[in-house]
N, CA and C of each residue as an Amber inpcrd file, in Angstrom:
protein
   687
 -13.5950000 -12.0010000  -0.8830000 -12.2870000 -12.6080000  -1.1270000
 -11.3720000 -11.6720000  -1.9200000 -11.9500000 -10.8770000  -2.8400000
 -11.1210000  -9.9540000  -3.6120000 -10.4860000  -8.8930000  -2.7230000
 -11.1570000  -8.5530000  -1.6060000 -10.5960000  -7.5750000  -0.6810000
  -9.4400000  -8.1670000   0.1270000  -9.3980000  -9.5060000   0.2090000
  -8.3450000 -10.1740000   0.9730000  -7.1750000 -10.5920000   0.0960000
  -7.4710000 -11.1300000  -1.0830000  -6.4060000 -11.6290000  -1.9600000
  -5.4910000 -10.4920000  -2.3900000  -4.2030000 -10.7030000  -2.1810000
  -3.2340000  -9.7110000  -2.6070000  -3.0710000  -8.5880000  -1.6130000
  -4.1700000  -7.9650000  -1.1780000  -4.0800000  -6.8510000  -0.2420000
  -3.7240000  -7.3290000   1.1640000  -4.3470000  -8.4100000   1.6020000
  -4.0910000  -8.9390000   2.9500000  -3.2500000 -10.2140000   2.8980000
  -3.5030000 -11.0560000   1.8980000  -2.8080000 -12.3370000   1.7830000
  -2.2330000 -12.4710000   0.3740000  -0.9150000 -12.6280000   0.2720000
  -0.2540000 -12.8640000  -1.0090000   0.2760000 -14.2800000  -1.0630000
   0.5270000 -14.7710000  -2.2800000   0.9830000 -16.1570000  -2.4000000
   2.0090000 -16.2980000  -3.5180000   3.0590000 -17.0500000  -3.2160000
   4.0610000 -17.4350000  -4.2060000   3.8840000 -18.9260000  -4.4500000
   3.5070000 -19.2950000  -5.6490000   3.2370000 -20.6970000  -5.9520000
   4.5160000 -21.4380000  -6.3190000   4.4120000 -22.7580000  -6.3610000
   5.5790000 -23.6260000  -6.5100000   6.2700000 -23.4830000  -7.8590000
   5.5050000 -23.4490000  -8.9310000   6.0830000 -23.4420000 -10.2740000
   5.8070000 -22.1030000 -10.9460000   6.8310000 -21.2470000 -11.1170000
   6.5770000 -19.9430000 -11.7200000   6.1040000 -20.0250000 -13.1630000
   6.4280000 -21.1200000 -13.8680000   5.9780000 -21.2330000 -15.2530000
   4.4720000 -21.4360000 -15.3440000   3.8720000 -22.0420000 -14.3180000
   2.4220000 -22.1860000 -14.3090000   1.7460000 -20.9890000 -13.6420000
   2.5240000 -20.1750000 -12.9170000   1.9810000 -18.9730000 -12.2940000
   1.9450000 -17.8080000 -13.2770000   2.9050000 -17.7860000 -14.1920000
   2.9970000 -16.7100000 -15.1700000   2.3650000 -17.1470000 -16.4920000
   1.6460000 -16.2490000 -17.1130000   1.0160000 -16.5420000 -18.4080000
   2.0640000 -16.4030000 -19.5070000   2.3180000 -17.4660000 -20.2820000
   3.3990000 -17.4170000 -21.2720000   3.1480000 -16.4620000 -22.4390000
   1.9090000 -16.0410000 -22.6730000   1.6160000 -15.1900000 -23.8370000
   1.6010000 -13.7020000 -23.4860000   1.7450000 -13.3640000 -22.1870000
   1.7780000 -11.9640000 -21.7860000   3.1740000 -11.5920000 -21.3010000
   3.5690000 -10.3670000 -21.5390000   4.8860000  -9.9020000 -21.1070000
   4.9480000  -9.8440000 -19.5790000   6.1760000  -9.8180000 -19.0600000
   6.3740000  -9.6800000 -17.6180000   5.7450000  -8.3740000 -17.1350000
   5.9390000  -7.3180000 -17.9050000   5.3970000  -6.0190000 -17.5140000
   3.8920000  -6.0310000 -17.3620000   3.1980000  -6.6350000 -18.2990000
   1.7390000  -6.6640000 -18.2200000   1.2830000  -7.4010000 -16.9640000
   1.9810000  -8.4770000 -16.6270000   1.5610000  -9.2920000 -15.4820000
   1.9130000  -8.6400000 -14.1460000   3.0250000  -7.9000000 -14.1040000
   3.3860000  -7.2060000 -12.8660000   2.5190000  -5.9610000 -12.6920000
   2.2030000  -5.2970000 -13.7920000   1.3910000  -4.0700000 -13.6990000
  -0.0320000  -4.3490000 -13.2390000  -0.5610000  -5.5380000 -13.5530000
  -1.9610000  -5.8270000 -13.2220000  -2.2690000  -5.6970000 -11.7280000
  -1.5220000  -6.3840000 -10.8320000  -1.8390000  -6.2090000  -9.4080000
  -1.5470000  -4.7980000  -8.9030000  -0.5260000  -4.1440000  -9.4460000
  -0.2170000  -2.7800000  -9.0220000  -1.3730000  -1.8530000  -9.3600000
  -1.9120000  -1.9890000 -10.5670000  -3.0510000  -1.1770000 -10.9890000
  -4.2770000  -1.4660000 -10.1280000  -4.4850000  -2.7360000  -9.8070000
  -5.6590000  -3.1330000  -9.0320000  -5.5840000  -2.6140000  -7.5960000
  -4.4130000  -2.7250000  -6.9690000  -4.2880000  -2.3800000  -5.5650000
  -4.0970000  -0.8790000  -5.3330000  -3.3990000  -0.1960000  -6.2710000
  -3.0320000   1.1950000  -6.0380000  -3.6930000   2.1730000  -7.0110000
  -4.3650000   1.6400000  -8.0300000  -5.0570000   2.5210000  -8.9730000
  -4.1340000   3.3500000  -9.8460000  -2.8810000   2.9440000 -10.0110000
  -1.9340000   3.6990000 -10.8270000  -2.1930000   3.4700000 -12.3110000
  -1.8240000   4.4620000 -13.1110000  -1.9800000   4.3790000 -14.5610000
  -0.7560000   5.0010000 -15.2310000  -0.5720000   4.6980000 -16.4950000
   0.4510000   5.3450000 -17.3000000   1.8560000   5.1650000 -16.7930000
   2.6280000   6.2650000 -16.8270000   4.0390000   6.2100000 -16.4680000
   4.2460000   5.8400000 -15.0110000   3.3600000   6.3150000 -14.1370000
   3.4840000   5.9730000 -12.7110000   3.3510000   4.4720000 -12.5000000
   2.4520000   3.8400000 -13.2370000   2.2670000   2.3910000 -13.1490000
   3.5120000   1.6710000 -13.6480000   4.0800000   2.1330000 -14.7690000
   5.2820000   1.5160000 -15.3210000   6.4530000   1.6410000 -14.3540000
   6.5870000   2.7940000 -13.7320000   7.6980000   3.0070000 -12.8030000
   7.5480000   2.1470000 -11.5570000   6.3240000   2.0150000 -11.0700000
   6.1090000   1.1820000  -9.8810000   6.3960000  -0.2870000 -10.1890000
   6.0300000  -0.7560000 -11.3730000   6.3110000  -2.1370000 -11.7640000
   7.8130000  -2.3790000 -11.8270000   8.5540000  -1.4150000 -12.3570000
  10.0130000  -1.5370000 -12.4150000  10.6080000  -1.5290000 -11.0060000
  10.0410000  -0.7240000 -10.1030000  10.5090000  -0.6970000  -8.7220000
  10.3260000  -2.0450000  -8.0400000   9.2140000  -2.7080000  -8.3210000
   8.9700000  -4.0200000  -7.7240000   9.9990000  -5.0430000  -8.2050000
  10.3170000  -5.0070000  -9.4960000  11.3340000  -5.9370000 -10.0130000
  12.6980000  -5.6260000  -9.3950000  12.9910000  -4.3420000  -9.2270000
  14.2590000  -3.9720000  -8.5970000  14.2850000  -4.4280000  -7.1420000
  13.1220000  -4.4010000  -6.4770000  13.0470000  -4.8120000  -5.0680000
  13.3860000  -6.2770000  -4.8770000  13.1210000  -7.0980000  -5.9020000
  13.4560000  -8.5200000  -5.8140000  14.7600000  -8.8200000  -6.5580000
  15.5490000  -7.7670000  -6.7760000  16.9110000  -7.8650000  -7.3260000
  16.9590000  -8.4380000  -8.7380000  16.0530000  -8.0050000  -9.5780000
  16.1240000  -8.3540000 -10.9930000  16.8840000  -7.2360000 -11.7030000
  18.0220000  -7.5420000 -12.3290000  18.8020000  -6.4880000 -12.9940000
  18.0640000  -5.9270000 -14.2080000  18.3680000  -4.6830000 -14.5350000
  17.7380000  -3.9890000 -15.6700000  16.2250000  -4.1800000 -15.6650000
  15.5460000  -3.7730000 -14.5910000  14.1110000  -4.0530000 -14.4710000
  13.2580000  -3.4740000 -15.5930000  13.6140000  -2.2790000 -16.0820000
  12.8190000  -1.6760000 -17.1580000  12.8470000  -2.5410000 -18.4180000
  13.9960000  -3.1480000 -18.6930000  14.1080000  -4.0190000 -19.8600000
  13.3730000  -5.3370000 -19.6300000  13.4530000  -5.8740000 -18.4030000
  12.7900000  -7.1450000 -18.1010000  11.2710000  -7.0410000 -18.2210000
  10.7260000  -5.8410000 -18.0290000   9.2790000  -5.6760000 -18.1630000
   8.8080000  -5.9970000 -19.5830000   9.7070000  -5.8420000 -20.5570000
   9.3380000  -6.1150000 -21.9540000   9.5350000  -7.5770000 -22.3230000
  10.1770000  -8.3430000 -21.4440000  10.4680000  -9.7530000 -21.7320000
   9.2390000 -10.6140000 -21.4690000   9.3080000 -11.8730000 -21.9640000
   8.2610000 -12.8580000 -21.7250000   8.8230000 -13.9430000 -20.8030000
   7.9600000 -14.6790000 -20.0990000   8.4440000 -15.6570000 -19.1130000
   9.5020000 -16.6190000 -19.6410000   9.3610000 -17.0980000 -20.8800000
  10.3110000 -18.0940000 -21.3860000  11.7000000 -17.5050000 -21.6100000
  11.8130000 -16.1800000 -21.5920000  13.1020000 -15.5330000 -21.8010000
  13.8740000 -15.3390000 -20.4920000  13.2700000 -15.7150000 -19.3750000
  13.9200000 -15.5760000 -18.0760000  14.2760000 -16.9370000 -17.5070000
  15.2920000 -16.9660000 -16.6450000  15.6810000 -18.2040000 -15.9640000
  14.6540000 -18.5500000 -14.9010000  14.7390000 -19.7720000 -14.3520000
  13.8060000 -20.1920000 -13.3110000  13.8710000 -19.2900000 -12.0930000
  15.1050000 -18.9060000 -11.6980000  15.2590000 -18.0280000 -10.5490000
  14.6530000 -16.6560000 -10.7900000  14.8230000 -16.1290000 -12.0160000
  14.2420000 -14.8360000 -12.3730000  12.7190000 -14.9080000 -12.3660000
  12.1750000 -15.9800000 -12.9140000  10.7140000 -16.1140000 -12.9440000
  10.1490000 -16.1660000 -11.5220000  10.8460000 -16.8770000 -10.6460000
  10.3640000 -16.9630000  -9.2670000  10.4180000 -15.6030000  -8.5820000
  11.4000000 -14.7930000  -8.9350000  11.4850000 -13.4420000  -8.3810000
  10.3520000 -12.5660000  -8.9000000   9.9910000 -12.7520000 -10.1580000
   8.8620000 -12.0000000 -10.7200000   7.5850000 -12.3330000  -9.9600000
   7.3660000 -13.6180000  -9.7070000   6.1850000 -14.0400000  -8.9500000
   6.2140000 -13.4200000  -7.5530000   7.4020000 -13.3560000  -6.9510000
   7.5340000 -12.7250000  -5.6530000   7.2110000 -11.2380000  -5.7030000
   7.6550000 -10.5670000  -6.7750000   7.3470000  -9.1400000  -6.9350000
   5.8460000  -8.9170000  -7.0260000   5.1460000  -9.7750000  -7.7480000
   3.6930000  -9.6540000  -7.8730000   3.0130000  -9.9060000  -6.5210000
   3.5770000 -10.8260000  -5.7300000   2.9640000 -11.1790000  -4.4490000
   3.0640000 -10.0580000  -3.4300000   4.0940000  -9.2080000  -3.5400000
   4.2670000  -8.1260000  -2.5590000   3.8020000  -6.7870000  -3.1070000
   3.0560000  -6.7910000  -4.2070000   2.6460000  -5.5380000  -4.8450000
   1.8280000  -4.6600000  -3.9230000   1.0340000  -5.2370000  -3.0040000
   0.1320000  -4.4310000  -2.1750000   0.8520000  -3.5530000  -1.1470000
   1.7370000  -3.9930000  -0.2450000   2.0960000  -5.3810000   0.0650000
   1.0920000  -6.0080000   1.0300000   1.0170000  -7.3480000   1.0680000
   0.0710000  -8.0270000   1.9620000   0.5820000  -8.0800000   3.4000000
  -0.2930000  -8.4860000   4.3040000   0.1160000  -8.6890000   5.7030000
   0.6450000 -10.0990000   5.9070000   0.1780000 -11.0540000   5.0810000
   0.5980000 -12.4490000   5.1700000   1.0420000 -12.9210000   3.8030000
   2.2220000 -13.5290000   3.7290000   2.7400000 -14.0760000   2.4840000
   2.8500000 -15.5920000   2.6220000   2.1660000 -16.3270000   1.7460000
   2.2340000 -17.7890000   1.7350000   3.1740000 -18.2060000   0.6120000
   4.2390000 -18.8900000   0.9550000   5.2180000 -19.3590000  -0.0330000
   5.1090000 -20.8780000  -0.1290000   4.5910000 -21.3650000  -1.2370000
   4.3430000 -22.7960000  -1.4210000   5.4760000 -23.4220000  -2.2170000
   6.3890000 -24.0920000  -1.5400000   7.5370000 -24.7590000  -2.1850000
   8.2140000 -23.8380000  -3.2100000   8.5630000 -22.5960000  -2.8520000
   9.0690000 -21.6660000  -3.8590000  10.4830000 -21.9680000  -4.3430000
  11.2030000 -22.8710000  -3.6770000  12.5930000 -23.1390000  -4.0600000
  12.7730000 -24.4920000  -4.7380000  11.6710000 -25.2080000  -4.9980000
  11.7720000 -26.5750000  -5.5240000  12.5210000 -26.6460000  -6.8470000
  12.2580000 -25.7080000  -7.7480000  12.8420000 -25.7670000  -9.0930000
  14.1680000 -25.0200000  -9.2020000  14.7270000 -24.5700000  -8.0820000
  15.9480000 -23.7700000  -8.1080000  17.1490000 -24.5890000  -7.6600000
  18.3230000 -24.3150000  -8.2600000  19.5290000 -25.0020000  -7.7890000
  19.9470000 -24.4030000  -6.4510000  20.8990000 -25.0500000  -5.7750000
  21.2070000 -24.7010000  -4.3900000  21.6950000 -23.2680000  -4.2220000
  22.5120000 -22.7760000  -5.1730000  23.0260000 -21.4180000  -5.0620000
  21.9020000 -20.4040000  -5.1810000  21.0720000 -20.5660000  -6.2100000
  19.9440000 -19.6520000  -6.4200000  18.9420000 -19.7970000  -5.2770000
  18.7850000 -21.0210000  -4.7690000  17.8710000 -21.2630000  -3.6550000
  18.2840000 -20.4460000  -2.4320000  19.5770000 -20.4480000  -2.0990000
  20.0690000 -19.6940000  -0.9430000  19.8330000 -18.2020000  -1.1350000
  20.0690000 -17.7090000  -2.3460000  19.8470000 -16.2930000  -2.6270000
  18.3710000 -15.9350000  -2.4970000  17.5110000 -16.8150000  -2.9590000
  16.0730000 -16.5420000  -2.9150000  15.5560000 -16.5470000  -1.4770000
  16.0480000 -17.4670000  -0.6600000  15.6420000 -17.5030000   0.7430000
  16.0790000 -16.2410000   1.4700000  17.2880000 -15.7720000   1.1770000
  17.7650000 -14.5330000   1.7850000  16.8870000 -13.3620000   1.3460000
  16.4900000 -13.3660000   0.0810000  15.6180000 -12.3120000  -0.4360000
  14.2730000 -12.3130000   0.2840000  13.6930000 -13.4980000   0.4870000
  12.4090000 -13.5810000   1.1850000  12.5180000 -13.0460000   2.6080000
  13.6140000 -13.3670000   3.2840000  13.8230000 -12.8620000   4.6440000
  13.9130000 -11.3410000   4.6590000  14.6160000 -10.7810000   3.6720000
  14.7560000  -9.3230000   3.6040000  13.4130000  -8.6600000   3.3130000
  12.6230000  -9.2510000   2.4030000  11.3050000  -8.7000000   2.0940000
  10.3890000  -8.7760000   3.3140000  10.5060000  -9.8720000   4.0500000
   9.6900000 -10.0400000   5.2520000  10.0020000  -8.9460000   6.2720000
  11.2770000  -8.6790000   6.4820000  11.6760000  -7.6680000   7.4530000
  11.3230000  -6.2570000   6.9690000  11.5170000  -6.0010000   5.6830000
  11.2660000  -4.6620000   5.1420000   9.7890000  -4.2960000   5.2110000
   8.9140000  -5.2500000   4.8540000   7.4850000  -4.9600000   4.7760000
   6.7150000  -5.4180000   6.0190000   7.3920000  -6.0370000   6.9860000
   6.7210000  -6.4960000   8.1860000   5.7100000  -7.5980000   7.9190000
   6.0590000  -8.5250000   7.0260000   5.1380000  -9.5920000   6.6400000
   5.1830000 -10.7530000   7.6220000   4.0450000 -11.3680000   7.8500000
   4.0350000 -12.7190000   8.4200000   4.1770000 -13.6730000   7.2350000
   4.8860000 -14.7820000   7.4140000   5.1120000 -15.6780000   6.2770000
   4.8550000 -17.1260000   6.6760000   4.0830000 -17.8070000   5.8590000
   3.8980000 -19.2540000   5.9840000   4.6990000 -19.8970000   4.8650000
   5.6730000 -20.7160000   5.2330000   6.5580000 -21.3500000   4.2460000
   6.2240000 -22.8350000   4.1840000   5.6950000 -23.2840000   3.0600000
   5.3150000 -24.6890000   2.8740000   6.4650000 -25.3990000   2.1610000
   7.0240000 -26.4320000   2.7780000   8.1650000 -27.1170000   2.1730000
   8.3110000 -28.5190000   2.7380000   9.0030000 -29.3830000   1.9830000
   9.3780000 -30.7070000   2.4860000  10.8490000 -30.7220000   2.8820000
  11.5390000 -29.5830000   2.6930000  12.9710000 -29.4920000   2.9700000
  13.1740000 -29.0460000   4.4140000  13.5300000 -29.9890000   5.2880000
  13.6930000 -29.6630000   6.7060000  14.9100000 -28.7750000   6.9620000
  15.8710000 -28.7920000   6.0550000  17.0140000 -27.9020000   6.1860000
  16.5890000 -26.4450000   6.0700000  15.6710000 -26.1680000   5.1430000
  15.1440000 -24.8120000   4.9880000  14.3420000 -24.4230000   6.2210000
  13.5520000 -25.3660000   6.7430000  12.7540000 -25.0980000   7.9420000
  13.6550000 -24.6700000   9.0950000  14.7430000 -25.4000000   9.3030000
  15.6430000 -25.0930000  10.4210000  16.3420000 -23.7580000  10.2320000
  16.4770000 -23.3210000   8.9800000  17.2200000 -22.0900000   8.6860000
  16.3740000 -20.8380000   8.8290000  15.1090000 -20.8660000   8.3700000
  14.3620000 -19.6120000   8.2710000  13.1130000 -19.5390000   9.1410000
  12.6590000 -20.6530000   9.7050000  11.3650000 -20.6380000  10.3990000
  11.5210000 -20.4510000  11.9100000  10.5010000 -19.8570000  12.5200000
  10.4340000 -19.7290000  13.9710000   9.6450000 -20.8840000  14.5840000
   8.5390000 -21.2190000  13.9390000   7.6920000 -22.3180000  14.3910000
   7.4130000 -23.2280000  13.1960000   7.1390000 -24.4900000  13.4890000
   6.8880000 -25.4540000  12.4200000   5.6730000 -26.3020000  12.7770000
   4.8710000 -26.5950000  11.7660000   3.7510000 -27.5230000  11.9110000
   3.9990000 -28.6920000  10.9640000   4.0680000 -29.8970000  11.5030000
   4.3120000 -31.1070000  10.7150000   2.9560000 -31.6990000  10.3310000
   2.7700000 -31.9320000   9.0330000   1.4820000 -32.4400000   8.5520000
   1.6430000 -33.8420000   7.9670000   0.6260000 -34.6640000   8.1750000
   0.5690000 -35.9780000   7.5390000  -0.8740000 -36.2310000   7.1270000
  -1.0650000 -36.6010000   5.8720000  -2.3940000 -36.8980000   5.3280000
  -3.3670000 -35.7360000   5.5550000  -2.8590000 -34.4960000   5.3550000
  -3.7120000 -33.3280000   5.4430000  -4.0320000 -32.8600000   6.8410000
  -3.3610000 -33.3850000   7.8530000  -3.6580000 -33.0250000   9.2370000
  -2.3750000 -32.6940000   9.9700000  -2.4150000 -31.6380000  10.7790000
  -1.2590000 -31.3040000  11.6080000  -1.1360000 -32.3420000  12.7220000
   0.0230000 -32.9940000  12.7790000   0.2320000 -34.0060000  13.8220000
   1.0990000 -33.4780000  14.9590000   1.8530000 -32.4060000  14.6880000
   2.7100000 -31.8440000  15.7330000   3.1000000 -30.4330000  15.3270000
   3.1310000 -29.5270000  16.2880000   3.5010000 -28.1440000  16.0040000
   4.2190000 -27.5590000  17.2030000   5.1370000 -26.6250000  16.9350000
   5.8570000 -25.9850000  18.0260000   7.0550000 -25.2200000  17.5160000
   7.8600000 -24.6600000  18.4020000   9.0900000 -23.9650000  18.0010000
  10.0270000 -24.9200000  17.2640000  10.7330000 -24.3900000  16.2960000
  11.6110000 -25.2220000  15.4700000  12.6180000 -26.0020000  16.3120000
  13.2530000 -25.3480000  17.2670000  14.2850000 -26.0240000  18.0710000
  13.6950000 -27.2160000  18.8240000  12.5180000 -27.0370000  19.4110000
  11.8980000 -28.1220000  20.1640000  11.5150000 -29.2860000  19.2580000
  10.9590000 -28.9860000  18.0930000  10.5460000 -30.0500000  17.1720000
  11.7600000 -30.8500000  16.6890000  12.8630000 -30.1550000  16.4380000
  14.0470000 -30.8370000  15.9060000  14.7980000 -31.6160000  16.9860000
  14.7810000 -31.1270000  18.2160000  15.5410000 -31.7980000  19.2790000
  14.6970000 -32.7800000  20.0810000  13.3810000 -32.5470000  20.1940000
  12.5230000 -33.4240000  20.9950000  11.2180000 -33.7180000  20.2650000
  11.2810000 -34.3480000  19.0900000  10.0370000 -34.6380000  18.3590000
   9.1780000 -35.6190000  19.1530000   7.8620000 -35.3810000  19.1760000
   6.9620000 -36.2240000  19.9620000   6.2070000 -37.2360000  19.1090000
   5.8420000 -36.8660000  17.8820000   5.0530000 -37.7760000  17.0450000
   5.9770000 -38.7150000  16.2650000   5.6220000 -39.9890000  16.1240000
   6.4770000 -40.9330000  15.3880000   6.7690000 -40.4960000  13.9520000
   5.8180000 -39.8250000  13.3070000   6.0650000 -39.3730000  11.9330000
   7.1460000 -38.2940000  11.9070000   7.1020000 -37.3740000  12.8540000
   8.1360000 -36.3390000  12.9370000   9.5020000 -36.9730000  13.1600000
   9.5700000 -37.9320000  14.0760000  10.8460000 -38.6090000  14.3300000
  11.3320000 -39.3490000  13.0850000  10.4040000 -39.9810000  12.3660000
  10.7840000 -40.7100000  11.1570000  11.3250000 -39.7630000  10.0900000
  10.7110000 -38.5950000   9.9530000  11.2080000 -37.6120000   8.9880000
  12.6300000 -37.1900000   9.3250000  12.8670000 -36.8830000  10.5770000
  14.1900000 -36.4200000  10.9890000  15.2380000 -37.5220000  10.8540000
  14.8500000 -38.7670000  11.1410000  15.7990000 -39.8830000  11.0330000
  16.1360000 -40.2140000   9.5850000  15.2850000 -39.7960000   8.6450000
  15.5390000 -40.1070000   7.2350000  16.5390000 -39.1460000   6.5920000
  16.9280000 -38.0980000   7.3210000  17.8940000 -37.1350000   6.7810000
  19.3030000 -37.6900000   6.9500000  20.0860000 -37.8120000   5.8620000
  21.4660000 -38.3030000   5.9890000  22.3020000 -37.3530000   6.8420000
  23.1730000 -37.8930000   7.6830000  24.0420000 -37.0940000   8.5320000
  25.4390000 -37.0210000   7.9170000  25.9500000 -35.8120000   7.7960000
  27.2790000 -35.6180000   7.2300000  28.3190000 -36.3240000   8.0940000
  29.1010000 -37.2000000   7.4880000  30.1460000 -37.9100000   8.2030000
  29.7100000 -39.2170000   8.8250000  28.3980000 -39.4690000   8.8730000
  27.9090000 -40.7270000   9.4570000  28.0420000 -41.8630000   8.4510000
  28.4420000 -43.0470000   8.9600000  28.5920000 -44.1980000   8.0790000
  27.3970000 -45.1300000   8.2470000  26.7770000 -45.4780000   7.1360000
  25.6330000 -46.3860000   7.1860000  25.5740000 -47.1690000   5.8780000
  25.0500000 -48.3820000   5.9680000  24.9600000 -49.2220000   4.7840000
  23.8050000 -48.8100000   3.8690000  22.7030000 -48.3570000   4.4580000
  21.5900000 -47.8560000   3.6450000  20.8780000 -46.7450000   4.4020000
  20.2510000 -45.8620000   3.6530000  19.5580000 -44.7310000   4.2510000
  18.3080000 -45.1990000   4.9780000  17.9450000 -44.4630000   6.0170000
  16.7200000 -44.7520000   6.7590000  15.5160000 -44.2930000   5.9420000
  14.5250000 -45.1430000   5.8150000  13.3350000 -44.8190000   5.0260000
  12.0820000 -45.1010000   5.8400000  10.9900000 -44.4580000   5.4720000
   9.6880000 -44.7210000   6.0840000   8.9990000 -45.7790000   5.2350000
   8.7570000 -46.9320000   5.8150000   8.1720000 -48.0320000   5.0620000
   6.7270000 -47.7220000   4.6690000   6.2680000 -48.3950000   3.6000000
   4.8770000 -48.2610000   3.1840000   4.6170000 -47.0490000   2.3190000
   3.3400000 -46.8010000   2.0510000   2.9170000 -45.7200000   1.1760000
   1.9500000 -44.7960000   1.9080000   1.9040000 -43.5060000   1.5290000
   0.9110000 -42.5960000   2.1230000  -0.5030000 -43.0860000   1.8380000
  -1.4510000 -42.7800000   2.7070000  -2.8230000 -43.2670000   2.5180000
  -3.5660000 -42.4970000   1.4320000  -4.6370000 -43.0750000   0.9380000
  -5.5400000 -42.4110000   0.0060000  -6.3540000 -41.3870000   0.8010000
  -6.2170000 -40.1080000   0.4760000  -6.8900000 -39.0630000   1.2450000
  -8.4090000 -39.1510000   1.1310000  -8.8930000 -39.8040000   0.0830000
 -10.3380000 -39.9540000  -0.0750000 -10.8840000 -41.0930000   0.7930000
  -9.9850000 -41.9730000   1.2500000 -10.4040000 -43.1100000   2.0900000
  -9.4060000 -43.3080000   3.2260000  -9.3610000 -42.3290000   4.0930000
  -8.4320000 -42.4140000   5.2180000  -8.8680000 -43.5040000   6.1940000
  -7.9110000 -44.2230000   6.7750000  -8.2740000 -45.2640000   7.7420000
  -8.7750000 -44.6380000   9.0430000  -9.4680000 -45.4360000   9.8220000
  -9.9010000 -44.9680000  11.1410000  -8.6760000 -44.8000000  12.0350000
  -8.7760000 -43.9190000  13.0150000  -7.6620000 -43.7110000  13.9220000
  -6.5780000 -42.8480000  13.3110000  -5.3420000 -43.1160000  13.6770000
  -4.2020000 -42.3410000  13.1950000  -3.8700000 -42.7370000  11.7610000
  -3.7770000 -41.7510000  10.8630000  -3.5000000 -42.0470000   9.4540000
  -2.1090000 -42.6310000   9.2560000  -1.1950000 -42.3780000  10.2030000
   0.1770000 -42.8890000  10.0790000   0.3230000 -44.3010000  10.6290000
  -0.7240000 -44.8190000  11.2720000  -0.6430000 -46.1290000  11.9410000
  -0.1440000 -47.2620000  11.0400000  -0.6140000 -47.3880000   9.7710000
  -0.1370000 -48.5040000   8.9340000   1.3660000 -48.4830000   8.6600000
   2.0200000 -47.3370000   8.8420000   3.4430000 -47.2160000   8.5500000
   4.2860000 -47.0260000   9.8050000   3.6390000 -46.9300000  10.9520000
   4.3330000 -46.5520000  12.1890000   4.9760000 -47.7650000  12.8620000
   6.2680000 -47.7130000  13.1850000   6.9270000 -48.8320000  13.8690000
   6.5230000 -48.9460000  15.3380000   5.8650000 -47.9240000  15.8820000
   5.4580000 -47.9350000  17.2860000   3.9390000 -48.0510000  17.4370000
   3.2730000 -48.5380000  16.4050000   1.8180000 -48.5670000  16.4080000
   1.2790000 -49.4600000  17.5320000   0.1900000 -49.0190000  18.1450000
  -0.5360000 -49.7900000  19.1480000  -1.9690000 -49.9800000  18.6510000
  -2.6800000 -50.9120000  19.2510000  -4.0460000 -51.1720000  18.8130000
  -4.9140000 -49.9240000  18.9230000  -4.6420000 -49.1340000  19.9390000
  -5.4090000 -47.8980000  20.1390000  -5.2540000 -46.9410000  18.9540000
  -4.0810000 -46.9630000  18.3290000  -3.8140000 -46.0580000  17.2080000
  -4.7360000 -46.3430000  16.0240000  -5.1600000 -47.5900000  15.8800000
  -6.0120000 -47.9620000  14.7540000  -7.4810000 -47.6060000  14.9930000
  -7.7820000 -47.1420000  16.1930000  -9.1690000 -46.8450000  16.5550000
  -9.4200000 -45.3520000  16.6730000  -8.4960000 -44.6370000  17.3350000
  -8.6830000 -43.2070000  17.5470000  -7.4340000 -42.4330000  17.1590000
  -7.6460000 -41.2300000  16.6130000  -6.5270000 -40.3790000  16.2190000
  -5.9560000 -39.6990000  17.4520000  -4.6350000 -39.5860000  17.5450000
  -4.0370000 -38.9160000  18.7040000  -4.3270000 -37.4190000  18.6610000
  -4.2870000 -36.7450000  19.8100000  -4.4660000 -35.2830000  19.8130000
  -3.2720000 -34.6040000  19.1660000  -3.4740000 -33.3740000  18.6920000
  -2.3490000 -32.6110000  18.1580000  -1.3160000 -32.3950000  19.2510000
  -0.0650000 -32.6550000  18.9260000   1.0160000 -32.4900000  19.8960000
   1.6690000 -31.1410000  19.6620000   1.4930000 -30.2080000  20.5910000
   1.9900000 -28.8580000  20.3950000   2.7460000 -28.3830000  21.6290000
   3.8840000 -27.7640000  21.3770000   4.6510000 -27.1670000  22.4660000
   4.0980000 -25.7830000  22.7320000   4.0710000 -25.3400000  23.9940000
   3.6530000 -23.9630000  24.2850000   4.5530000 -22.9650000  23.5900000
   4.0280000 -21.7870000  23.2700000   4.7950000 -20.7740000  22.5490000
   6.0470000 -20.3420000  23.2950000   6.0000000 -20.3890000  24.6210000
   7.1320000 -19.8890000  25.3910000   8.3110000 -20.8360000  25.4590000
   8.1540000 -22.0720000  24.9600000   9.2250000 -23.0530000  25.1350000
  10.0750000 -23.1740000  23.8760000
């Protein structure tokens, strides 16, 4: 696993404050993966760490290396985590809700940064999010999950225009439409199931408006569009 982590697969976690150690400087934490992956020491290690911060558009990177996590904004901390994730750089980058704690302006800047890093380093990227607006903006393919299981997967355009699974349709219908007039927002009734005691059949059946008796007995197959469509 040590040969895969960081070198082949990098990860940006949801909360940078829990990803970064509050008692160590930014420099110490950025230098660690650089030293591990590239074997750099001394001034070369310091310069490479500053280059990584500059790559994620952190101003005055040499000075930021001396700072501690609490001295940086949420957007800056998330960029630091991103710099650490691309230190190798990896072949696959997993971004787990990386924009949740960011305001809309910083969120847009961070998404643009991720796209640029992806193109520059030739990364494959898995973006985990509940924000369907982000999915439509940056993703090529999407997998919709419910209760820990993929219920539908395919190209973004097909999923958004022709959703096949009732849960996918319910998610899309719950998004407010600009200019549309409605008395109350569309919601998915009920509560998510207990993952430790999933019901037989389709996990979405207790909340599904189109449920049939068959749904309570057997789980439907994964609904996937061919790659070419």
